[in-house]
Amino acid sequence: MPREFGIAESFEDELAAAPADERVYRIALQLHEPARISEIADRADCASDTARRHCERLAEIGVLDSVGDEPVTYRRNEAYFEWRRRDRLTELSSEQRRERLAELTSREREFRDQYGVDDPDAVVATEHADYDELEAVWADLSEWRTVRRRMERLESVRRRTTSDSSSPSQA
């Protein structure tokens, strides 16, 4: 494999050099489907007991959900990662959040104008592209959905920070 295309190889090398807890954590971030402890241990190149201990800790802090007992299986807790994304947005100033929202709103308006509908789910891809160009439409629709999710997050954070700042302070 040419060196410039060795991204996965580089990730594997970096992962192998990390301590066991870090390896299990990095594997946990990728667990979109339930995985057994033995699979996690294999992917993290550690003993099953080590993987179990770290997965239990990650479940306690909310990174993972335990989804099965016989055998023990885990998957990433999407609610935790959504909370983290929203929490990071609270670190931005109100002005920075407004600027991001304006950019996203503009991008969403472009999609509405381009496809003539208000919702990406209302787009019939074959009406906007020939068969060999469908992937571009699907990529647009995926980006449009992402833009809308980001707008919703920013709006949610704005409402929360506005209500927090208007609440009387507790002495």
Short mmCIF file of N, CA and C in Angstrom, two decimals:
data_model
loop_
_atom_site.label_atom_id
_atom_site.label_comp_id
_atom_site.label_asym_id
_atom_site.label_seq_id
_atom_site.Cartn_x
_atom_site.Cartn_y
_atom_site.Cartn_z
N MET A 1 0.85 -1.18 0.00
CA MET A 1 0.00 0.00 0.00
C MET A 1 0.90 1.23 0.00
N PRO A 2 0.64 2.20 -0.91
CA PRO A 2 1.45 3.42 -0.91
C PRO A 2 1.32 4.16 0.41
N ARG A 3 2.37 4.80 0.81
CA ARG A 3 2.41 5.47 2.11
C ARG A 3 1.31 6.52 2.27
N GLU A 4 1.00 7.29 1.19
CA GLU A 4 0.01 8.35 1.31
C GLU A 4 -1.40 7.82 1.56
N PHE A 5 -1.62 6.52 1.31
CA PHE A 5 -2.92 5.93 1.55
C PHE A 5 -2.94 5.06 2.80
N GLY A 6 -1.93 5.17 3.65
CA GLY A 6 -1.81 4.32 4.82
C GLY A 6 -2.48 4.89 6.06
N ILE A 7 -3.62 5.54 5.91
CA ILE A 7 -4.30 6.15 7.05
C ILE A 7 -4.68 5.10 8.08
N ALA A 8 -5.29 4.02 7.64
CA ALA A 8 -5.70 2.96 8.58
C ALA A 8 -4.47 2.34 9.23
N GLU A 9 -3.43 2.15 8.44
CA GLU A 9 -2.19 1.59 8.97
C GLU A 9 -1.60 2.51 10.04
N SER A 10 -1.62 3.80 9.78
CA SER A 10 -1.11 4.78 10.75
C SER A 10 -1.94 4.74 12.03
N PHE A 11 -3.27 4.64 11.90
CA PHE A 11 -4.14 4.56 13.07
C PHE A 11 -3.82 3.32 13.88
N GLU A 12 -3.63 2.19 13.19
CA GLU A 12 -3.31 0.94 13.88
C GLU A 12 -1.98 1.04 14.61
N ASP A 13 -0.97 1.65 13.98
CA ASP A 13 0.33 1.82 14.62
C ASP A 13 0.21 2.69 15.87
N GLU A 14 -0.53 3.79 15.74
CA GLU A 14 -0.73 4.69 16.87
C GLU A 14 -1.50 4.00 17.99
N LEU A 15 -2.51 3.24 17.62
CA LEU A 15 -3.31 2.52 18.60
C LEU A 15 -2.47 1.49 19.34
N ALA A 16 -1.63 0.77 18.62
CA ALA A 16 -0.80 -0.27 19.24
C ALA A 16 0.17 0.31 20.25
N ALA A 17 0.60 1.55 20.05
CA ALA A 17 1.56 2.17 20.96
C ALA A 17 0.90 2.77 22.20
N ALA A 18 -0.42 2.88 22.20
CA ALA A 18 -1.14 3.52 23.31
C ALA A 18 -1.31 2.53 24.47
N PRO A 19 -1.49 3.06 25.71
CA PRO A 19 -1.78 2.17 26.84
C PRO A 19 -3.13 1.48 26.65
N ALA A 20 -3.35 0.39 27.36
CA ALA A 20 -4.56 -0.43 27.20
C ALA A 20 -5.84 0.38 27.39
N ASP A 21 -5.89 1.24 28.41
CA ASP A 21 -7.12 2.00 28.64
C ASP A 21 -7.43 2.91 27.46
N GLU A 22 -6.40 3.50 26.88
CA GLU A 22 -6.58 4.36 25.72
C GLU A 22 -7.03 3.54 24.50
N ARG A 23 -6.46 2.36 24.33
CA ARG A 23 -6.85 1.50 23.21
C ARG A 23 -8.32 1.10 23.34
N VAL A 24 -8.73 0.71 24.53
CA VAL A 24 -10.14 0.32 24.74
C VAL A 24 -11.04 1.52 24.50
N TYR A 25 -10.65 2.70 24.97
CA TYR A 25 -11.45 3.90 24.76
C TYR A 25 -11.61 4.19 23.27
N ARG A 26 -10.52 4.12 22.53
CA ARG A 26 -10.59 4.40 21.08
C ARG A 26 -11.48 3.40 20.36
N ILE A 27 -11.42 2.15 20.78
CA ILE A 27 -12.31 1.14 20.19
C ILE A 27 -13.75 1.44 20.59
N ALA A 28 -13.96 1.84 21.84
CA ALA A 28 -15.31 2.16 22.32
C ALA A 28 -15.95 3.26 21.48
N LEU A 29 -15.15 4.23 21.04
CA LEU A 29 -15.68 5.31 20.22
C LEU A 29 -16.25 4.81 18.90
N GLN A 30 -15.80 3.64 18.47
CA GLN A 30 -16.22 3.08 17.18
C GLN A 30 -17.35 2.06 17.31
N LEU A 31 -17.83 1.82 18.51
CA LEU A 31 -18.82 0.75 18.72
C LEU A 31 -20.24 1.22 18.42
N HIS A 32 -20.55 1.37 17.15
CA HIS A 32 -21.90 1.76 16.74
C HIS A 32 -22.85 0.58 16.81
N GLU A 33 -22.32 -0.61 16.79
CA GLU A 33 -23.09 -1.84 16.93
C GLU A 33 -22.61 -2.56 18.18
N PRO A 34 -23.49 -3.30 18.86
CA PRO A 34 -23.06 -4.02 20.07
C PRO A 34 -21.87 -4.94 19.78
N ALA A 35 -20.94 -4.96 20.74
CA ALA A 35 -19.75 -5.81 20.61
C ALA A 35 -19.49 -6.51 21.93
N ARG A 36 -19.07 -7.76 21.83
CA ARG A 36 -18.72 -8.55 23.02
C ARG A 36 -17.37 -8.10 23.56
N ILE A 37 -17.16 -8.38 24.83
CA ILE A 37 -15.88 -8.06 25.47
C ILE A 37 -14.74 -8.71 24.70
N SER A 38 -14.92 -9.95 24.28
CA SER A 38 -13.83 -10.64 23.56
C SER A 38 -13.47 -9.91 22.27
N GLU A 39 -14.47 -9.38 21.56
CA GLU A 39 -14.20 -8.63 20.33
C GLU A 39 -13.48 -7.33 20.65
N ILE A 40 -13.93 -6.64 21.69
CA ILE A 40 -13.28 -5.39 22.09
C ILE A 40 -11.84 -5.66 22.49
N ALA A 41 -11.62 -6.72 23.26
CA ALA A 41 -10.26 -7.09 23.68
C ALA A 41 -9.38 -7.39 22.46
N ASP A 42 -9.92 -8.12 21.50
CA ASP A 42 -9.15 -8.42 20.28
C ASP A 42 -8.78 -7.14 19.54
N ARG A 43 -9.75 -6.28 19.36
CA ARG A 43 -9.50 -5.04 18.61
C ARG A 43 -8.55 -4.12 19.36
N ALA A 44 -8.60 -4.14 20.70
CA ALA A 44 -7.73 -3.28 21.51
C ALA A 44 -6.41 -3.97 21.84
N ASP A 45 -6.26 -5.22 21.43
CA ASP A 45 -5.06 -6.00 21.69
C ASP A 45 -4.72 -6.02 23.18
N CYS A 46 -5.71 -6.48 23.96
CA CYS A 46 -5.49 -6.60 25.41
C CYS A 46 -6.27 -7.82 25.91
N ALA A 47 -6.06 -8.16 27.16
CA ALA A 47 -6.76 -9.30 27.76
C ALA A 47 -8.24 -8.95 27.96
N SER A 48 -9.08 -9.97 27.93
CA SER A 48 -10.52 -9.75 28.13
C SER A 48 -10.82 -9.09 29.47
N ASP A 49 -10.11 -9.49 30.53
CA ASP A 49 -10.32 -8.88 31.85
C ASP A 49 -10.01 -7.38 31.82
N THR A 50 -8.95 -7.03 31.10
CA THR A 50 -8.58 -5.61 30.97
C THR A 50 -9.66 -4.86 30.21
N ALA A 51 -10.10 -5.42 29.09
CA ALA A 51 -11.16 -4.78 28.30
C ALA A 51 -12.44 -4.64 29.13
N ARG A 52 -12.79 -5.69 29.87
CA ARG A 52 -14.00 -5.66 30.71
C ARG A 52 -13.91 -4.53 31.74
N ARG A 53 -12.77 -4.45 32.42
CA ARG A 53 -12.59 -3.42 33.45
C ARG A 53 -12.74 -2.01 32.86
N HIS A 54 -12.11 -1.78 31.72
CA HIS A 54 -12.19 -0.45 31.10
C HIS A 54 -13.57 -0.18 30.53
N CYS A 55 -14.22 -1.19 29.97
CA CYS A 55 -15.58 -1.00 29.46
C CYS A 55 -16.56 -0.70 30.59
N GLU A 56 -16.40 -1.37 31.72
CA GLU A 56 -17.26 -1.08 32.87
C GLU A 56 -17.09 0.36 33.32
N ARG A 57 -15.84 0.83 33.34
CA ARG A 57 -15.57 2.22 33.73
C ARG A 57 -16.19 3.18 32.71
N LEU A 58 -16.04 2.88 31.43
CA LEU A 58 -16.61 3.73 30.40
C LEU A 58 -18.14 3.73 30.46
N ALA A 59 -18.73 2.61 30.84
CA ALA A 59 -20.19 2.56 31.01
C ALA A 59 -20.62 3.39 32.22
N GLU A 60 -19.83 3.35 33.28
CA GLU A 60 -20.16 4.13 34.48
C GLU A 60 -20.18 5.63 34.20
N ILE A 61 -19.29 6.09 33.34
CA ILE A 61 -19.25 7.53 33.05
C ILE A 61 -20.11 7.91 31.85
N GLY A 62 -20.77 6.93 31.23
CA GLY A 62 -21.74 7.22 30.19
C GLY A 62 -21.25 7.10 28.76
N VAL A 63 -19.98 6.79 28.54
CA VAL A 63 -19.46 6.68 27.18
C VAL A 63 -20.04 5.47 26.47
N LEU A 64 -20.20 4.37 27.20
CA LEU A 64 -20.75 3.13 26.65
C LEU A 64 -22.06 2.78 27.32
N ASP A 65 -22.89 2.04 26.59
CA ASP A 65 -24.10 1.43 27.14
C ASP A 65 -23.87 -0.07 27.18
N SER A 66 -24.23 -0.69 28.29
CA SER A 66 -24.22 -2.15 28.36
C SER A 66 -25.55 -2.60 27.76
N VAL A 67 -25.47 -3.41 26.70
CA VAL A 67 -26.70 -3.79 26.00
C VAL A 67 -27.00 -5.28 26.07
N GLY A 68 -26.17 -6.03 26.77
CA GLY A 68 -26.42 -7.45 26.92
C GLY A 68 -25.61 -8.03 28.06
N ASP A 69 -26.18 -9.03 28.73
CA ASP A 69 -25.51 -9.65 29.86
C ASP A 69 -24.91 -11.01 29.52
N GLU A 70 -25.53 -11.73 28.65
CA GLU A 70 -25.09 -13.09 28.32
C GLU A 70 -24.91 -13.24 26.83
N PRO A 71 -23.80 -12.95 26.28
CA PRO A 71 -22.57 -12.43 26.87
C PRO A 71 -22.66 -10.91 27.05
N VAL A 72 -21.77 -10.38 27.87
CA VAL A 72 -21.72 -8.94 28.10
C VAL A 72 -21.35 -8.25 26.78
N THR A 73 -22.19 -7.30 26.39
CA THR A 73 -21.93 -6.54 25.16
C THR A 73 -22.11 -5.06 25.45
N TYR A 74 -21.37 -4.27 24.70
CA TYR A 74 -21.42 -2.81 24.85
C TYR A 74 -21.53 -2.16 23.48
N ARG A 75 -22.07 -0.94 23.47
CA ARG A 75 -22.01 -0.07 22.30
C ARG A 75 -21.91 1.36 22.80
N ARG A 76 -21.47 2.23 21.94
CA ARG A 76 -21.29 3.62 22.35
C ARG A 76 -22.65 4.24 22.67
N ASN A 77 -22.66 5.11 23.64
CA ASN A 77 -23.87 5.78 24.08
C ASN A 77 -24.00 7.08 23.28
N GLU A 78 -24.82 7.06 22.26
CA GLU A 78 -24.96 8.22 21.38
C GLU A 78 -25.43 9.46 22.14
N ALA A 79 -26.25 9.28 23.17
CA ALA A 79 -26.73 10.42 23.95
C ALA A 79 -25.56 11.14 24.63
N TYR A 80 -24.58 10.39 25.08
CA TYR A 80 -23.40 10.98 25.71
C TYR A 80 -22.65 11.86 24.69
N PHE A 81 -22.48 11.35 23.48
CA PHE A 81 -21.73 12.10 22.47
C PHE A 81 -22.52 13.32 22.00
N GLU A 82 -23.83 13.22 21.96
CA GLU A 82 -24.66 14.38 21.63
C GLU A 82 -24.52 15.43 22.73
N TRP A 83 -24.55 15.01 23.99
CA TRP A 83 -24.36 15.93 25.11
C TRP A 83 -23.00 16.62 25.00
N ARG A 84 -21.96 15.86 24.66
CA ARG A 84 -20.62 16.46 24.53
C ARG A 84 -20.58 17.50 23.44
N ARG A 85 -21.22 17.23 22.30
CA ARG A 85 -21.24 18.21 21.21
C ARG A 85 -21.93 19.49 21.66
N ARG A 86 -23.06 19.35 22.34
CA ARG A 86 -23.78 20.54 22.82
C ARG A 86 -22.98 21.27 23.90
N ASP A 87 -22.34 20.50 24.77
CA ASP A 87 -21.55 21.11 25.83
C ASP A 87 -20.40 21.94 25.25
N ARG A 88 -19.76 21.44 24.20
CA ARG A 88 -18.68 22.19 23.56
C ARG A 88 -19.19 23.50 22.98
N LEU A 89 -20.42 23.50 22.49
CA LEU A 89 -20.99 24.73 21.93
C LEU A 89 -21.19 25.79 23.00
N THR A 90 -21.41 25.38 24.24
CA THR A 90 -21.59 26.37 25.31
C THR A 90 -20.30 27.12 25.59
N GLU A 91 -19.17 26.57 25.16
CA GLU A 91 -17.88 27.23 25.37
C GLU A 91 -17.66 28.38 24.40
N LEU A 92 -18.46 28.43 23.33
CA LEU A 92 -18.36 29.52 22.36
C LEU A 92 -19.08 30.74 22.91
N SER A 93 -18.66 31.90 22.47
CA SER A 93 -19.37 33.12 22.85
C SER A 93 -20.70 33.18 22.11
N SER A 94 -21.60 34.01 22.60
CA SER A 94 -22.90 34.18 21.93
C SER A 94 -22.69 34.63 20.49
N GLU A 95 -21.73 35.51 20.29
CA GLU A 95 -21.44 36.01 18.94
C GLU A 95 -20.94 34.89 18.03
N GLN A 96 -20.07 34.05 18.53
CA GLN A 96 -19.56 32.92 17.74
C GLN A 96 -20.71 31.97 17.37
N ARG A 97 -21.59 31.72 18.32
CA ARG A 97 -22.73 30.84 18.03
C ARG A 97 -23.65 31.48 16.99
N ARG A 98 -23.87 32.79 17.09
CA ARG A 98 -24.71 33.50 16.11
C ARG A 98 -24.08 33.41 14.71
N GLU A 99 -22.76 33.59 14.64
CA GLU A 99 -22.07 33.51 13.35
C GLU A 99 -22.21 32.12 12.74
N ARG A 100 -22.00 31.10 13.55
CA ARG A 100 -22.14 29.73 13.05
C ARG A 100 -23.57 29.47 12.58
N LEU A 101 -24.54 29.93 13.37
CA LEU A 101 -25.94 29.72 13.00
C LEU A 101 -26.26 30.45 11.69
N ALA A 102 -25.73 31.66 11.52
CA ALA A 102 -25.96 32.40 10.28
C ALA A 102 -25.37 31.65 9.08
N GLU A 103 -24.17 31.11 9.24
CA GLU A 103 -23.53 30.33 8.16
C GLU A 103 -24.37 29.10 7.81
N LEU A 104 -24.81 28.40 8.85
CA LEU A 104 -25.61 27.19 8.63
C LEU A 104 -26.96 27.51 8.01
N THR A 105 -27.58 28.60 8.46
CA THR A 105 -28.87 29.01 7.91
C THR A 105 -28.73 29.35 6.43
N SER A 106 -27.64 30.03 6.09
CA SER A 106 -27.38 30.36 4.69
C SER A 106 -27.20 29.09 3.86
N ARG A 107 -26.45 28.14 4.39
CA ARG A 107 -26.22 26.88 3.68
C ARG A 107 -27.54 26.12 3.51
N GLU A 108 -28.36 26.12 4.54
CA GLU A 108 -29.64 25.41 4.44
C GLU A 108 -30.54 26.07 3.40
N ARG A 109 -30.52 27.39 3.35
CA ARG A 109 -31.31 28.12 2.36
C ARG A 109 -30.86 27.75 0.94
N GLU A 110 -29.54 27.59 0.76
CA GLU A 110 -29.02 27.16 -0.55
C GLU A 110 -29.60 25.80 -0.95
N PHE A 111 -29.65 24.88 0.00
CA PHE A 111 -30.21 23.56 -0.29
C PHE A 111 -31.69 23.66 -0.63
N ARG A 112 -32.43 24.48 0.13
CA ARG A 112 -33.86 24.65 -0.15
C ARG A 112 -34.08 25.19 -1.56
N ASP A 113 -33.28 26.20 -1.91
CA ASP A 113 -33.40 26.79 -3.25
C ASP A 113 -33.00 25.79 -4.33
N GLN A 114 -31.92 25.08 -4.10
CA GLN A 114 -31.42 24.13 -5.10
C GLN A 114 -32.42 23.01 -5.38
N TYR A 115 -33.07 22.50 -4.33
CA TYR A 115 -33.95 21.35 -4.50
C TYR A 115 -35.44 21.71 -4.49
N GLY A 116 -35.77 22.96 -4.20
CA GLY A 116 -37.15 23.41 -4.29
C GLY A 116 -38.09 22.84 -3.24
N VAL A 117 -37.54 22.36 -2.13
CA VAL A 117 -38.34 21.83 -1.03
C VAL A 117 -37.74 22.33 0.29
N ASP A 118 -38.53 22.18 1.37
CA ASP A 118 -38.08 22.66 2.67
C ASP A 118 -37.40 21.60 3.53
N ASP A 119 -37.37 20.37 3.05
CA ASP A 119 -36.86 19.28 3.87
C ASP A 119 -36.09 18.29 3.00
N PRO A 120 -34.92 17.86 3.44
CA PRO A 120 -34.15 16.91 2.62
C PRO A 120 -34.89 15.59 2.39
N ASP A 121 -35.76 15.22 3.30
CA ASP A 121 -36.50 13.97 3.14
C ASP A 121 -37.56 14.06 2.04
N ALA A 122 -37.87 15.28 1.60
CA ALA A 122 -38.86 15.46 0.54
C ALA A 122 -38.22 15.41 -0.85
N VAL A 123 -36.90 15.32 -0.91
CA VAL A 123 -36.20 15.29 -2.19
C VAL A 123 -36.25 13.89 -2.79
N VAL A 124 -36.62 13.82 -4.06
CA VAL A 124 -36.54 12.57 -4.82
C VAL A 124 -35.28 12.70 -5.67
N ALA A 125 -34.24 11.99 -5.27
CA ALA A 125 -32.92 12.15 -5.89
C ALA A 125 -32.95 11.97 -7.40
N THR A 126 -33.72 11.03 -7.88
CA THR A 126 -33.76 10.75 -9.33
C THR A 126 -34.38 11.88 -10.14
N GLU A 127 -35.08 12.80 -9.47
CA GLU A 127 -35.64 13.96 -10.16
C GLU A 127 -34.61 15.07 -10.31
N HIS A 128 -33.48 14.94 -9.65
CA HIS A 128 -32.47 15.99 -9.66
C HIS A 128 -31.15 15.56 -10.29
N ALA A 129 -31.05 14.31 -10.68
CA ALA A 129 -29.79 13.84 -11.26
C ALA A 129 -30.02 12.58 -12.07
N ASP A 130 -29.14 12.39 -13.03
CA ASP A 130 -29.12 11.13 -13.76
C ASP A 130 -28.50 10.08 -12.87
N TYR A 131 -28.64 8.85 -13.27
CA TYR A 131 -28.16 7.72 -12.47
C TYR A 131 -26.69 7.89 -12.07
N ASP A 132 -25.84 8.32 -12.99
CA ASP A 132 -24.42 8.43 -12.69
C ASP A 132 -24.08 9.63 -11.81
N GLU A 133 -25.05 10.49 -11.52
CA GLU A 133 -24.81 11.66 -10.67
C GLU A 133 -25.58 11.60 -9.35
N LEU A 134 -26.22 10.48 -9.08
CA LEU A 134 -27.04 10.35 -7.87
C LEU A 134 -26.22 10.51 -6.59
N GLU A 135 -25.00 10.03 -6.60
CA GLU A 135 -24.18 10.12 -5.39
C GLU A 135 -23.99 11.56 -4.94
N ALA A 136 -23.87 12.48 -5.89
CA ALA A 136 -23.71 13.89 -5.54
C ALA A 136 -24.97 14.41 -4.84
N VAL A 137 -26.13 14.00 -5.32
CA VAL A 137 -27.39 14.41 -4.68
C VAL A 137 -27.47 13.81 -3.28
N TRP A 138 -27.14 12.53 -3.16
CA TRP A 138 -27.18 11.89 -1.84
C TRP A 138 -26.21 12.56 -0.88
N ALA A 139 -25.04 12.95 -1.38
CA ALA A 139 -24.07 13.66 -0.52
C ALA A 139 -24.65 15.00 -0.07
N ASP A 140 -25.32 15.72 -0.99
CA ASP A 140 -25.98 16.98 -0.62
C ASP A 140 -27.03 16.76 0.46
N LEU A 141 -27.84 15.72 0.28
CA LEU A 141 -28.91 15.45 1.25
C LEU A 141 -28.33 15.10 2.61
N SER A 142 -27.25 14.36 2.62
CA SER A 142 -26.58 14.02 3.88
C SER A 142 -26.04 15.29 4.54
N GLU A 143 -25.41 16.14 3.74
CA GLU A 143 -24.90 17.40 4.29
C GLU A 143 -26.04 18.28 4.80
N TRP A 144 -27.15 18.33 4.07
CA TRP A 144 -28.30 19.12 4.47
C TRP A 144 -28.82 18.65 5.83
N ARG A 145 -28.92 17.34 6.01
CA ARG A 145 -29.36 16.80 7.31
C ARG A 145 -28.37 17.18 8.41
N THR A 146 -27.09 17.12 8.11
CA THR A 146 -26.07 17.50 9.09
C THR A 146 -26.19 18.98 9.45
N VAL A 147 -26.40 19.81 8.45
CA VAL A 147 -26.59 21.25 8.68
C VAL A 147 -27.78 21.47 9.61
N ARG A 148 -28.87 20.77 9.36
CA ARG A 148 -30.07 20.93 10.20
C ARG A 148 -29.82 20.47 11.64
N ARG A 149 -29.10 19.35 11.80
CA ARG A 149 -28.78 18.88 13.16
C ARG A 149 -27.92 19.91 13.89
N ARG A 150 -26.95 20.48 13.19
CA ARG A 150 -26.09 21.49 13.81
C ARG A 150 -26.87 22.74 14.16
N MET A 151 -27.80 23.13 13.30
CA MET A 151 -28.65 24.28 13.60
C MET A 151 -29.48 24.02 14.85
N GLU A 152 -30.04 22.82 14.94
CA GLU A 152 -30.87 22.46 16.10
C GLU A 152 -30.03 22.50 17.37
N ARG A 153 -28.81 21.98 17.30
CA ARG A 153 -27.93 22.01 18.48
C ARG A 153 -27.64 23.44 18.91
N LEU A 154 -27.28 24.28 17.95
CA LEU A 154 -26.98 25.67 18.27
C LEU A 154 -28.19 26.37 18.87
N GLU A 155 -29.36 26.13 18.30
CA GLU A 155 -30.58 26.74 18.83
C GLU A 155 -30.88 26.24 20.24
N SER A 156 -30.69 24.96 20.46
CA SER A 156 -30.90 24.38 21.79
C SER A 156 -29.96 25.00 22.82
N VAL A 157 -28.70 25.15 22.44
CA VAL A 157 -27.72 25.76 23.35
C VAL A 157 -28.07 27.23 23.58
N ARG A 158 -28.51 27.93 22.54
CA ARG A 158 -28.91 29.33 22.70
C ARG A 158 -30.05 29.46 23.70
N ARG A 159 -31.07 28.60 23.54
CA ARG A 159 -32.21 28.65 24.47
C ARG A 159 -31.75 28.35 25.90
N ARG A 160 -30.90 27.34 26.04
CA ARG A 160 -30.44 26.96 27.37
C ARG A 160 -29.60 28.06 28.01
N THR A 161 -28.68 28.63 27.25
CA THR A 161 -27.83 29.67 27.84
C THR A 161 -28.62 30.95 28.09
N THR A 162 -29.63 31.22 27.26
CA THR A 162 -30.48 32.39 27.49
C THR A 162 -31.30 32.20 28.76
N SER A 163 -31.86 31.00 28.94
CA SER A 163 -32.66 30.76 30.15
C SER A 163 -31.77 30.71 31.39
N ASP A 164 -30.54 30.20 31.25
CA ASP A 164 -29.61 30.18 32.39
C ASP A 164 -29.22 31.60 32.80
N SER A 165 -29.00 32.47 31.81
CA SER A 165 -28.56 33.83 32.14
C SER A 165 -29.71 34.69 32.64
N SER A 166 -30.96 34.33 32.31
CA SER A 166 -32.10 35.12 32.79
C SER A 166 -32.63 34.61 34.13
N SER A 167 -32.15 33.44 34.57
CA SER A 167 -32.56 32.92 35.87
C SER A 167 -31.87 33.69 36.97
N PRO A 168 -32.59 33.96 38.07
CA PRO A 168 -31.92 34.65 39.18
C PRO A 168 -30.81 33.77 39.74
N SER A 169 -29.71 34.40 40.08
CA SER A 169 -28.59 33.62 40.61
C SER A 169 -28.90 33.17 42.03
N GLN A 170 -28.43 31.99 42.33
CA GLN A 170 -28.62 31.41 43.66
C GLN A 170 -27.48 31.88 44.56
N ALA A 171 -27.80 32.44 45.68
CA ALA A 171 -26.76 32.93 46.59
C ALA A 171 -26.45 31.91 47.64
#
